């Protein structure tokens, strides 16, 4: 099929909001396969050429489910100079940051060194990605801030990477993914939480990753749709584990951000946890407060993909339970399930809550207020 | 309603589409196997440039395991969220009750009648010997 594309233009909608916003989930990509090599020791460059990477999954490469759009991205997000979507700072500025008046953009690189079985390679790739984020992105546009990507399955080297970067103003959070070898509350991950708490950095848990487990609690589903909705199930398991293993109790200053898995499920999970905890408290005496309290005190939520119920009152009910001070607006640019800033929040929200939702909460959480 | 000359026939061969702005509205005109279709180039869902998406078919099922794939090449799929619209009618297949996209009639007129008007030949130089794609807004 011959498709004639006109030259991509900035956001097509003339309704673009001009209110200053934060975008708490932007995915920067590498323009070429070897773009990380300048940040990798020769030993690892050669290793990649000879052996490649071996993730915690059955397939040698690629995600377990094809993504419905090329690179899971908007078809209008290819940079004019070539390369995959999200790989050009100039085009990101033109298509996302400038027209939407993004004052703070938080970078969450995916397809990095996370979820790789060779822990030394995992750590080297994560460190390279972190250098690359500064060089290619944050040093060139002060609106952008990076996430410290860490080799998630080796708590000690991950903690070392966090301490290495602590205090560097280019970074505003530590990044984990939701699919790991074990539930995120397990002790193997505690060094990450300890180092993040010491550094005063929130830990973001973004959907996806490679853990080697089926991507739903009931096994491998047939459809990409099931992967999409399965992210919330995965995040629920992760959050229950963090609460019940005592992570929040042990690290009371730790802040977690649940990224790209929705938030409508938060109240029901908290209610169920509270109810069962009241009855089975003696199994987990280290969990000293009702689970919902830890969640309210120490968890934030990015908005994309924004819940979109038929009645806006239902959305407001959920947000009122979570708290208008706990949501962080995100677009997920350049991915295909991008949320357009001017379209996601229904009418009927107070000016103070709108400002918190779009910008204030993020600036406060990420230490930029 | 105004009639707009948007291209000489040779400039819009089968399998191609042309993007333009008419009266401040983003419009796309498609040539599909010699048939012409005009569509508003703005997705009613969140405002993406709808017509930058691919043309696909319509998958429907009367029963699990039974799939009919029809309207091949006549369903436009939004480049952002994948919403599907019928290029002939602008009907949405994702949420037909709440959303539709405006479809505009488009067809070919001979140069002789285009020269006579009443057409708005905005930037297209018109000659009697050629045929032109015309869209009605």
XYZ file of C-alpha atoms in Angstrom:
506
model
C 0.000 0.000 0.000
C 1.417 3.333 -1.009
C 0.943 5.857 1.765
C 1.848 9.434 1.146
C 2.727 11.170 4.387
C 2.844 14.890 4.510
C 5.640 16.334 6.574
C 4.623 15.772 10.176
C 3.533 18.878 11.954
C 3.247 19.786 15.578
C 0.179 18.771 17.558
C -2.700 18.823 15.133
C -5.210 20.038 17.659
C -5.663 23.788 17.765
C -7.154 23.231 21.215
C -3.707 22.625 22.703
C -3.592 23.801 26.286
C -1.301 26.705 26.904
C -1.334 26.153 30.647
C 2.145 25.286 31.862
C 2.341 21.539 32.471
C 4.665 18.823 33.641
C 4.908 15.641 31.598
C 5.958 12.872 33.946
C 6.388 10.080 31.386
C 8.413 10.793 28.243
C 10.268 8.031 26.440
C 13.535 9.030 24.818
C 14.866 6.588 22.232
C 18.224 5.877 20.675
C 18.538 6.976 17.063
C 20.916 4.156 16.144
C 21.764 0.706 17.461
C 25.229 1.827 18.537
C 24.338 5.192 20.038
C 25.244 3.958 23.528
C 28.699 2.706 22.547
C 30.544 5.910 23.495
C 29.290 5.333 27.058
C 30.195 1.640 27.191
C 33.591 0.089 27.827
C 35.061 -1.734 24.814
C 34.582 -4.945 26.751
C 30.792 -4.460 26.669
C 30.645 -3.148 23.099
C 32.333 -6.366 21.977
C 30.137 -8.452 24.264
C 27.019 -6.974 22.655
C 28.363 -7.686 19.170
C 29.309 -11.260 20.022
C 26.588 -12.373 22.428
C 23.828 -9.761 22.387
C 21.615 -9.481 25.435
C 19.697 -12.209 27.184
C 16.653 -10.991 29.045
C 14.520 -12.769 31.648
C 12.103 -14.047 29.005
C 11.850 -16.875 26.534
C 12.252 -14.766 23.414
C 15.693 -13.625 22.370
C 14.599 -10.098 21.590
C 11.628 -7.807 21.358
C 8.587 -7.469 23.579
C 6.295 -10.427 24.264
C 3.373 -8.768 22.466
C 3.525 -6.764 19.208
C 2.453 -3.215 19.905
C -0.254 -2.260 17.374
C 1.744 0.684 16.033
C 5.408 0.744 14.883
C 7.670 0.985 17.963
C 4.449 1.291 20.004
C 4.518 4.922 18.880
C 2.403 7.591 17.270
C 2.664 7.421 13.510
C 3.105 11.177 13.333
C 6.129 11.131 15.665
C 8.850 10.030 13.250
C 11.569 12.717 13.331
C 12.051 14.388 9.934
C 15.798 13.669 10.076
C 15.127 9.920 10.374
C 15.455 7.465 13.257
C 12.743 6.031 15.482
C 10.097 8.054 17.295
C 11.447 9.763 20.399
C 15.058 9.794 19.182
C 15.322 13.480 18.240
C 15.474 16.253 20.829
C 14.726 18.930 18.209
C 11.577 17.155 17.067
C 10.488 16.400 20.636
C 10.760 20.110 21.381
C 8.754 20.996 18.287
C 6.055 18.344 18.636
C 5.688 17.965 22.396
C 7.502 20.411 24.661
C 6.926 23.766 22.955
C 3.302 23.499 21.768
C 2.165 22.041 25.096
C 4.135 24.469 27.255
C 5.879 21.632 29.093
C 7.908 23.135 31.923
C 9.113 19.829 33.323
C 9.532 16.639 31.331
C 10.573 13.458 33.125
C 12.442 10.971 30.940
C 11.804 7.252 31.417
C 14.002 5.322 28.980
C 12.761 1.824 28.176
C 14.559 -1.088 26.480
C 17.622 -0.363 28.559
C 19.735 -2.682 30.677
C 16.840 -3.641 32.942
C 15.690 -7.229 33.083
C 18.927 -8.636 31.615
C 20.276 -11.867 33.075
C 23.935 -10.876 32.894
C 24.061 -8.513 35.861
C 27.408 -6.938 34.972
C 26.124 -6.143 31.484
C 22.863 -4.903 32.980
C 24.716 -2.490 35.262
C 27.001 -1.284 32.446
C 24.081 -0.622 30.100
C 22.111 1.216 32.786
C 25.084 3.418 33.605
C 25.554 4.125 29.892
C 21.879 5.039 29.515
C 22.206 7.447 32.427
C 25.242 9.185 30.870
C 23.403 9.271 27.540
C 20.355 10.919 29.131
C 22.540 13.785 30.342
C 24.542 14.153 27.135
C 21.737 13.882 24.626
C 18.790 15.298 26.563
C 18.986 17.030 29.936
C 22.167 19.047 29.291
C 20.618 20.396 26.090
C 17.141 21.258 27.373
C 16.715 22.359 30.974
C 13.035 21.415 30.952
C 13.987 17.748 30.764
C 14.984 15.697 33.790
C 16.269 12.135 33.757
C 15.501 8.976 35.715
C 18.329 6.896 37.143
C 17.967 3.564 35.362
C 19.281 0.689 37.483
C 20.008 -2.993 36.992
C 16.919 -4.028 38.915
C 17.758 -7.671 39.660
C 21.006 -6.916 41.477
C 20.148 -4.657 44.394
C 23.751 -3.916 45.318
C 24.950 -2.673 41.930
C 21.658 -0.799 41.511
C 22.217 0.941 44.844
C 25.780 1.802 43.809
C 24.471 3.443 40.618
C 21.980 5.485 42.643
C 24.703 6.669 45.075
C 26.927 7.507 42.101
C 24.233 9.828 40.717
C 22.827 11.157 43.996
C 22.914 14.936 44.146
C 23.194 15.277 40.350
C 20.413 17.711 39.458
C 19.942 16.089 36.053
C 18.131 13.213 37.797
C 14.830 13.435 39.661
C 13.906 9.803 40.271
C 15.017 6.167 40.194
C 13.354 4.006 37.546
C 12.137 0.438 37.967
C 9.756 -1.531 35.781
C 6.760 -3.451 37.072
C 7.702 -6.924 35.768
C 10.578 -8.307 37.761
C 11.826 -11.728 38.756
C 10.042 -11.372 42.093
C 7.380 -9.025 43.507
C 8.929 -5.636 44.188
C 8.620 -5.825 47.961
C 11.143 -8.699 48.175
C 14.362 -8.114 50.107
C 16.585 -8.423 47.019
C 15.278 -5.005 45.950
C 15.639 -3.288 49.324
C 19.106 -1.822 48.624
C 17.439 0.151 45.827
C 14.850 1.603 48.195
C 17.448 2.340 50.845
C 19.697 4.208 48.402
C 16.744 6.102 46.897
C 15.503 7.147 50.324
C 18.999 8.326 51.289
C 19.274 10.319 48.067
C 15.801 11.811 48.548
C 14.703 10.457 45.166
C 11.274 8.961 44.408
C 11.247 5.486 42.864
C 9.109 5.270 39.729
C 7.629 1.894 38.775
C 6.819 1.950 35.083
C 4.697 -0.685 33.356
C 6.469 -3.425 31.336
C 9.835 -5.072 31.902
C 11.169 -8.601 31.759
C 10.698 -10.840 34.761
C 10.367 -14.236 33.139
C 6.904 -14.738 34.640
C 3.682 -14.909 32.644
C 2.403 -11.368 32.295
C -0.866 -12.048 34.090
C -1.479 -14.003 37.308
C -3.499 -16.508 35.257
C -0.857 -17.129 32.611
C -0.006 -15.911 29.131
C -2.999 -14.257 27.447
C -3.728 -14.264 23.726
C -4.082 -10.586 23.018
C -2.219 -7.312 23.244
C -5.367 -5.836 24.776
C -4.847 -8.218 27.690
C -1.288 -7.013 28.082
C -2.519 -3.421 28.126
C -5.071 -4.001 30.877
C -2.742 -6.463 32.600
C -0.419 -3.623 33.593
C -2.791 -2.601 36.331
C -2.905 -6.179 37.683
C 0.883 -6.256 37.684
C 1.143 -2.917 39.476
C -1.401 -4.086 42.049
C 0.758 -7.120 42.853
C 3.824 -4.900 43.085
C 2.115 -2.404 45.382
C 0.611 -5.093 47.639
C 4.068 -6.624 47.938
C 5.692 -3.278 48.803
C 3.131 -2.688 51.549
C 3.026 -6.203 52.991
C 6.774 -6.873 52.942
C 7.127 -3.751 55.046
C 9.031 -1.605 52.552
C 7.066 1.527 53.411
C 7.357 0.794 57.123
C 11.112 0.219 56.856
C 11.711 3.237 54.558
C 9.209 5.843 55.772
C 10.632 8.657 53.641
C 10.518 6.566 50.454
C 8.197 7.883 47.750
C 6.916 5.594 44.996
C 5.378 6.637 41.684
C 3.165 4.160 39.855
C 3.649 4.968 36.164
C 1.404 4.086 33.234
C -0.869 1.525 34.781
C -3.916 3.613 35.629
C -5.126 4.687 39.044
C -8.837 3.777 39.094
C -7.984 0.529 40.857
C -6.209 2.213 43.773
C -9.213 2.606 46.114
C -10.478 -0.955 45.683
C -7.014 -2.442 46.248
C -6.558 -0.328 49.381
C -9.989 -1.280 50.741
C -9.347 -4.981 50.204
C -5.892 -4.760 51.758
C -7.253 -2.951 54.812
C -10.037 -5.444 55.328
C -7.828 -8.513 55.070
C -5.057 -6.886 57.106
C -7.467 -6.321 59.983
C -8.159 -10.056 60.078
C -4.699 -11.410 59.276
C -2.586 -8.743 60.923
C -0.615 -11.260 62.947
C 0.854 -12.737 59.754
C 2.533 -9.421 59.002
C 3.109 -7.706 62.370
C 5.740 -5.498 60.720
C 2.897 -3.779 58.838
C 1.919 -1.517 61.706
C -0.661 0.704 60.043
C -3.577 -0.026 57.712
C -2.189 -0.612 54.197
C -4.248 2.270 52.803
C -2.337 4.697 55.015
C 1.022 3.716 53.563
C -0.421 4.048 50.071
C -1.901 7.483 50.768
C 1.294 8.716 52.406
C 3.963 7.327 50.106
C 2.503 6.653 46.640
C 1.938 8.960 43.652
C 0.275 8.094 40.318
C 0.866 9.256 36.770
C -2.324 9.868 34.836
C -1.695 8.308 31.431
C -3.481 6.209 30.252
C -6.140 8.346 31.856
C -9.246 6.540 33.086
C -12.218 7.623 31.002
C -15.494 6.490 32.618
C -18.860 7.416 31.082
C -19.711 9.716 33.989
C -17.071 12.242 34.965
C -18.403 12.110 38.537
C -17.053 8.562 38.776
C -13.586 9.783 37.810
C -13.782 12.567 40.385
C -14.858 10.066 43.073
C -11.716 8.031 42.460
C -9.443 11.083 42.382
C -11.014 12.444 45.546
C -10.124 9.193 47.305
C -6.551 9.188 45.975
C -6.138 12.922 46.558
C -5.766 15.722 44.016
C -2.265 16.200 45.391
C -1.185 12.713 44.315
C -1.704 12.713 40.532
C 1.035 13.585 38.050
C 0.041 14.430 34.499
C 1.820 12.408 31.804
C 1.524 12.022 28.029
C 3.644 8.899 27.392
C 5.094 10.627 24.316
C 5.872 9.316 21.702
C 3.881 6.161 22.404
C 0.608 5.508 20.643
C -1.546 5.665 23.765
C -0.406 9.251 24.263
C -2.775 11.507 26.229
C -3.423 14.954 24.758
C -3.067 17.483 27.630
C -6.044 19.600 26.601
C -8.399 16.630 26.373
C -7.932 14.412 29.406
C -9.390 16.338 32.311
C -13.155 16.879 32.194
C -14.648 20.270 32.992
C -15.683 21.005 36.546
C -12.289 20.911 38.267
C -11.268 23.803 40.500
C -8.382 25.989 39.362
C -6.250 24.883 42.316
C -6.795 21.185 41.548
C -6.139 21.703 37.834
C -2.838 23.394 38.576
C -1.818 20.635 40.987
C -2.805 17.944 38.489
C -0.944 19.462 35.541
C 2.124 20.917 37.228
C 2.210 21.624 40.959
C 2.275 18.048 42.245
C 5.129 17.094 39.927
C 7.249 20.104 40.814
C 6.788 19.394 44.491
C 7.470 15.661 44.268
C 10.528 16.052 42.055
C 11.996 18.813 44.200
C 11.578 21.641 41.688
C 8.929 23.710 43.433
C -21.182 24.711 0.491
C -18.203 25.687 -1.616
C -16.443 23.524 -4.185
C -12.672 23.476 -4.044
C -10.295 22.341 -6.754
C -7.487 20.649 -4.891
C -5.294 18.918 -7.467
C -4.909 17.871 -11.058
C -5.862 14.204 -11.412
C -2.260 13.250 -12.221
C -1.088 14.662 -8.905
C -3.292 12.314 -6.892
C -2.815 8.806 -8.286
C -4.518 5.752 -6.752
C -3.105 4.873 -3.333
C -2.122 8.438 -2.459
C -3.619 11.120 -0.289
C -3.255 14.880 -0.148
C -3.332 17.046 2.964
C -4.492 20.634 2.772
C -6.160 23.373 4.740
C -9.401 24.781 3.373
C -11.150 27.674 5.122
C -9.015 26.996 8.193
C -10.056 23.345 8.321
C -7.521 20.515 8.000
C -8.719 18.244 5.180
C -7.329 15.118 3.567
C -8.389 13.817 0.159
C -7.725 10.182 -0.769
C -7.647 8.396 -4.078
C -8.576 4.779 -3.446
C -8.527 2.721 -6.645
C -9.826 5.688 -8.637
C -12.476 6.717 -6.105
C -11.975 9.980 -4.248
C -12.797 10.677 -0.612
C -12.505 13.807 1.492
C -12.217 13.625 5.262
C -11.685 16.063 8.103
C -8.075 15.514 9.173
C -8.731 15.777 12.902
C -9.670 12.827 15.049
C -12.756 13.662 17.138
C -11.338 11.663 20.043
C -8.252 13.673 21.060
C -7.439 15.777 17.999
C -4.706 13.813 16.207
C -4.099 14.290 12.487
C -6.353 11.338 11.713
C -5.472 10.869 8.068
C -1.803 10.186 8.763
C -2.884 6.744 9.909
C -2.955 3.635 7.725
C -5.895 2.467 5.619
C -6.927 -0.984 6.766
C -9.984 -3.224 6.574
C -12.858 -3.743 8.972
C -12.576 -6.842 11.150
C -15.937 -8.088 12.436
C -17.059 -11.328 13.960
C -20.428 -13.043 14.062
C -19.070 -15.710 16.423
C -15.812 -16.386 18.267
C -13.531 -17.968 15.686
C -15.423 -16.436 12.762
C -13.820 -13.301 11.329
C -15.065 -11.273 8.385
C -12.611 -8.736 7.016
C -14.351 -6.298 4.715
C -14.042 -2.715 3.443
C -10.419 -3.444 2.609
C -8.461 -0.189 2.386
C -11.478 1.913 3.346
C -11.009 2.156 7.105
C -8.691 4.886 8.370
C -6.934 4.059 11.654
C -5.900 7.026 13.803
C -2.107 7.367 14.155
C -2.418 7.860 17.914
C -5.014 5.628 19.525
C -6.012 3.448 16.600
C -9.627 4.610 16.416
C -11.211 3.316 13.204
C -13.413 5.398 10.890
C -15.183 4.500 7.663
C -13.714 6.674 4.946
C -17.002 6.684 2.990
C -19.205 7.964 5.795
C -16.933 9.122 8.615
C -18.617 6.606 10.919
C -16.614 5.566 13.972
C -16.390 1.875 14.754
C -14.937 2.477 18.230
C -17.666 4.668 19.672
C -20.257 5.316 16.955
C -22.786 6.849 19.321
C -20.539 9.668 20.490
C -18.095 10.221 17.655
C -18.021 10.625 13.917
C -15.656 12.424 11.616
C -16.888 14.752 8.870
C -16.717 13.230 5.386
C -16.723 15.478 2.324
C -17.732 14.415 -1.197
C -14.831 14.445 -3.653
C -14.819 13.656 -7.363
C -13.207 14.459 -10.712
C -14.327 17.331 -12.933
C -13.053 18.124 -16.410
C -11.024 21.297 -16.784
C -13.625 22.878 -19.019
C -16.272 22.926 -16.300
C -13.754 23.828 -13.591
C -12.727 26.911 -15.540
C -16.369 27.990 -15.696
C -16.815 27.663 -11.935
C -18.284 28.300 -9.469
C -15.184 26.743 -7.923
C -12.636 28.049 -5.512
C -9.434 27.142 -7.308
C -7.232 28.379 -4.541
C -3.698 27.586 -5.583
C -4.267 25.234 -8.479
C -3.634 26.639 -11.928
C -6.421 25.228 -14.106
C -6.314 24.376 -17.783
C -9.157 23.174 -19.999
C -7.224 20.109 -21.195
C -6.829 18.488 -17.770
C -9.127 16.864 -15.220
C -9.210 17.990 -11.593
C -10.085 16.580 -8.202
C -12.778 18.651 -6.570
C -13.953 18.480 -2.964
C -17.194 19.968 -1.631
C -17.076 21.647 1.748
